[in-house]
Amino acid sequence: MATTKWTLDPTHSELQFKVKHLMITTITGNLKSFTAELDAEGDEFENSKISFEGDINSLDTGNTDRDHHLKSADFFNAEQFSTMEFQSSSVTKEGTDYLINGNLTIKGETKPIKLTAEFGGIATDPWENIKAGFTLSGKINRTDFGLTWNTAIEGGGVMVSEEVRLLGELQFVKQV
């Protein structure tokens, strides 16, 4: 079977991260600008190849001061490392979900990660575009990628958790 390319529909996709602040609340951020492609065997996504690139300068947490701090050398150092990238190494099907293994690069550090993608299905929009939807989830340890800034807080604990949850609602368009 021939390989089919699926490209991200950015208008109908979002990518978020969630991290604990003061270890008592969760702060949510978004990556506003990113691209992704899937190379699959037709409409079957097992064994597909996935690539992703995100623009660090599009990071948005809803707070300008926090966003500037995250883009600074304390965290992402967006001036030197303006993108994050992901390349899959394997995609396997488990029920209706896909387990995705691959390499994530942030701030020049490449580490293996595991993600889960819940398959939402395939639909045709009113303009005859064939689309596939996925709900993505995963976790990383930010310190693995050189994102080590933190400060101790009174009474114990730290300002920012090391664990970062990744969440995405991704819609891809079949290229014909």
Short mmCIF file of C-alpha atoms in Angstrom, two decimals:
data_model
loop_
_atom_site.label_atom_id
_atom_site.label_comp_id
_atom_site.label_asym_id
_atom_site.label_seq_id
_atom_site.Cartn_x
_atom_site.Cartn_y
_atom_site.Cartn_z
CA MET A 1 0.00 0.00 0.00
CA ALA A 2 1.24 3.51 -0.79
CA THR A 3 2.26 5.94 1.90
CA THR A 4 -0.26 8.69 2.65
CA LYS A 5 0.80 12.07 4.03
CA TRP A 6 -1.40 13.74 6.63
CA THR A 7 -0.61 17.34 7.62
CA LEU A 8 -1.74 19.18 10.72
CA ASP A 9 -4.79 21.41 10.47
CA PRO A 10 -3.58 24.22 12.79
CA THR A 11 -7.01 25.90 12.86
CA HIS A 12 -8.51 22.83 14.54
CA SER A 13 -5.57 21.73 16.70
CA GLU A 14 -4.16 22.77 20.05
CA LEU A 15 -1.21 21.74 22.18
CA GLN A 16 -1.03 22.38 25.92
CA PHE A 17 1.29 21.75 28.82
CA LYS A 18 0.40 21.64 32.50
CA VAL A 19 2.77 22.06 35.43
CA LYS A 20 2.28 22.40 39.20
CA HIS A 21 3.02 25.80 40.73
CA LEU A 22 3.90 25.92 44.44
CA MET A 23 2.84 22.26 44.33
CA ILE A 24 -0.77 23.30 45.02
CA THR A 25 -2.22 24.45 41.68
CA THR A 26 -1.77 23.60 38.02
CA ILE A 27 -0.80 26.21 35.45
CA THR A 28 -1.70 25.61 31.80
CA GLY A 29 0.22 26.91 28.82
CA ASN A 30 -0.25 26.61 25.08
CA LEU A 31 2.04 26.41 22.12
CA LYS A 32 0.27 28.65 19.61
CA SER A 33 2.41 27.86 16.55
CA PHE A 34 3.39 24.31 15.59
CA THR A 35 3.40 21.96 12.63
CA ALA A 36 3.15 18.18 12.38
CA GLU A 37 3.03 15.52 9.69
CA LEU A 38 2.05 11.87 9.65
CA ASP A 39 3.20 9.43 7.00
CA ALA A 40 0.88 6.42 7.16
CA GLU A 41 -0.25 3.44 5.17
CA GLY A 42 -3.54 4.81 3.87
CA ASP A 43 -5.96 5.37 6.76
CA GLU A 44 -4.08 3.05 9.12
CA PHE A 45 -1.81 4.85 11.55
CA GLU A 46 0.07 1.92 13.09
CA ASN A 47 3.75 2.05 12.04
CA SER A 48 3.33 5.62 10.80
CA LYS A 49 6.11 8.19 10.97
CA ILE A 50 5.33 11.37 12.88
CA SER A 51 7.27 14.62 12.90
CA PHE A 52 6.52 17.77 14.89
CA GLU A 53 8.07 21.21 15.26
CA GLY A 54 6.90 23.87 17.71
CA ASP A 55 7.84 27.55 17.93
CA ILE A 56 9.00 28.33 21.50
CA ASN A 57 8.30 32.03 20.94
CA SER A 58 4.60 31.19 20.54
CA LEU A 59 4.40 29.87 24.11
CA ASP A 60 1.45 31.45 25.97
CA THR A 61 0.37 30.92 29.58
CA GLY A 62 -1.96 33.91 29.73
CA ASN A 63 0.57 35.95 31.74
CA THR A 64 3.08 38.11 29.86
CA ASP A 65 5.65 38.24 32.68
CA ARG A 66 5.57 34.44 33.12
CA ASP A 67 5.80 33.94 29.34
CA HIS A 68 8.89 36.18 29.15
CA HIS A 69 10.48 34.25 32.04
CA LEU A 70 9.76 30.89 30.34
CA LYS A 71 11.31 32.13 27.08
CA SER A 72 14.40 33.45 28.91
CA ALA A 73 17.66 31.58 29.54
CA ASP A 74 16.23 30.44 32.91
CA PHE A 75 13.98 28.03 31.00
CA PHE A 76 13.73 27.57 27.21
CA ASN A 77 16.31 30.14 26.10
CA ALA A 78 14.16 30.88 23.04
CA GLU A 79 16.73 33.29 21.62
CA GLN A 80 19.17 30.40 21.12
CA PHE A 81 16.73 27.45 20.89
CA SER A 82 13.66 28.75 19.08
CA THR A 83 12.04 25.39 18.31
CA MET A 84 11.23 22.07 19.92
CA GLU A 85 11.05 18.97 17.74
CA PHE A 86 9.70 15.42 17.91
CA GLN A 87 10.37 12.43 15.64
CA SER A 88 8.59 9.13 16.21
CA SER A 89 10.54 5.90 16.39
CA SER A 90 7.50 3.59 16.62
CA VAL A 91 3.71 3.78 16.56
CA THR A 92 1.77 0.76 17.76
CA LYS A 93 -1.95 0.22 18.14
CA GLU A 94 -3.47 -0.85 21.45
CA GLY A 95 -7.26 -1.04 21.23
CA THR A 96 -8.37 2.28 19.76
CA ASP A 97 -5.28 4.08 21.09
CA TYR A 98 -1.86 4.46 19.55
CA LEU A 99 1.29 4.26 21.64
CA ILE A 100 3.93 6.58 20.24
CA ASN A 101 7.61 6.31 21.08
CA GLY A 102 10.01 8.91 19.83
CA ASN A 103 12.64 11.51 20.49
CA LEU A 104 11.82 14.98 21.77
CA THR A 105 14.35 17.79 21.47
CA ILE A 106 14.06 20.83 23.71
CA LYS A 107 16.84 23.35 24.30
CA GLY A 108 19.30 21.17 22.37
CA GLU A 109 18.63 18.09 24.54
CA THR A 110 17.14 15.03 22.83
CA LYS A 111 15.47 12.38 25.00
CA PRO A 112 13.13 9.46 24.33
CA ILE A 113 9.51 9.94 25.37
CA LYS A 114 6.27 7.96 25.24
CA LEU A 115 2.92 9.42 24.23
CA THR A 116 -0.59 8.05 23.89
CA ALA A 117 -2.94 9.14 21.11
CA GLU A 118 -6.63 8.31 21.39
CA PHE A 119 -8.01 7.99 17.87
CA GLY A 120 -11.14 10.11 17.41
CA GLY A 121 -11.95 8.88 13.92
CA ILE A 122 -11.95 10.05 10.32
CA ALA A 123 -14.48 12.47 8.84
CA THR A 124 -14.93 14.48 5.66
CA ASP A 125 -15.53 18.22 6.05
CA PRO A 126 -17.95 20.23 3.83
CA TRP A 127 -15.10 21.02 1.40
CA GLU A 128 -14.34 17.31 0.84
CA ASN A 129 -11.16 17.33 2.99
CA ILE A 130 -10.61 14.01 4.75
CA LYS A 131 -9.57 14.57 8.36
CA ALA A 132 -8.35 12.38 11.21
CA GLY A 133 -8.55 13.40 14.87
CA PHE A 134 -6.43 12.43 17.87
CA THR A 135 -6.30 13.31 21.55
CA LEU A 136 -2.67 13.24 22.65
CA SER A 137 -1.34 12.81 26.19
CA GLY A 138 2.01 12.24 27.84
CA LYS A 139 4.41 13.34 30.55
CA ILE A 140 8.00 14.51 30.58
CA ASN A 141 10.47 15.54 33.26
CA ARG A 142 11.48 19.08 32.32
CA THR A 143 14.92 18.77 33.93
CA ASP A 144 15.80 16.04 31.40
CA PHE A 145 15.73 18.82 28.80
CA GLY A 146 17.82 21.37 30.71
CA LEU A 147 14.78 23.23 32.07
CA THR A 148 16.16 23.25 35.60
CA TRP A 149 15.27 26.67 37.05
CA ASN A 150 13.47 26.42 40.37
CA THR A 151 13.39 27.90 43.83
CA ALA A 152 12.60 26.39 47.22
CA ILE A 153 9.50 27.63 48.97
CA GLU A 154 8.96 28.26 52.65
CA GLY A 155 7.65 25.17 54.40
CA GLY A 156 9.22 22.79 51.88
CA GLY A 157 8.70 22.04 48.27
CA VAL A 158 9.60 23.98 45.15
CA MET A 159 8.05 26.67 43.00
CA VAL A 160 7.66 24.56 39.81
CA SER A 161 7.22 20.78 39.54
CA GLU A 162 9.61 18.75 37.41
CA GLU A 163 6.75 16.76 35.83
CA VAL A 164 5.07 18.39 32.86
CA ARG A 165 1.89 16.92 31.39
CA LEU A 166 1.43 17.25 27.62
CA LEU A 167 -2.06 17.38 26.11
CA GLY A 168 -3.14 17.89 22.53
CA GLU A 169 -6.21 17.92 20.34
CA LEU A 170 -4.85 17.30 16.87
CA GLN A 171 -6.64 17.22 13.54
CA PHE A 172 -4.81 16.10 10.41
CA VAL A 173 -5.78 16.58 6.75
CA LYS A 174 -5.19 13.76 4.27
CA GLN A 175 -3.08 14.94 1.34
CA VAL A 176 -4.29 13.58 -1.99
#
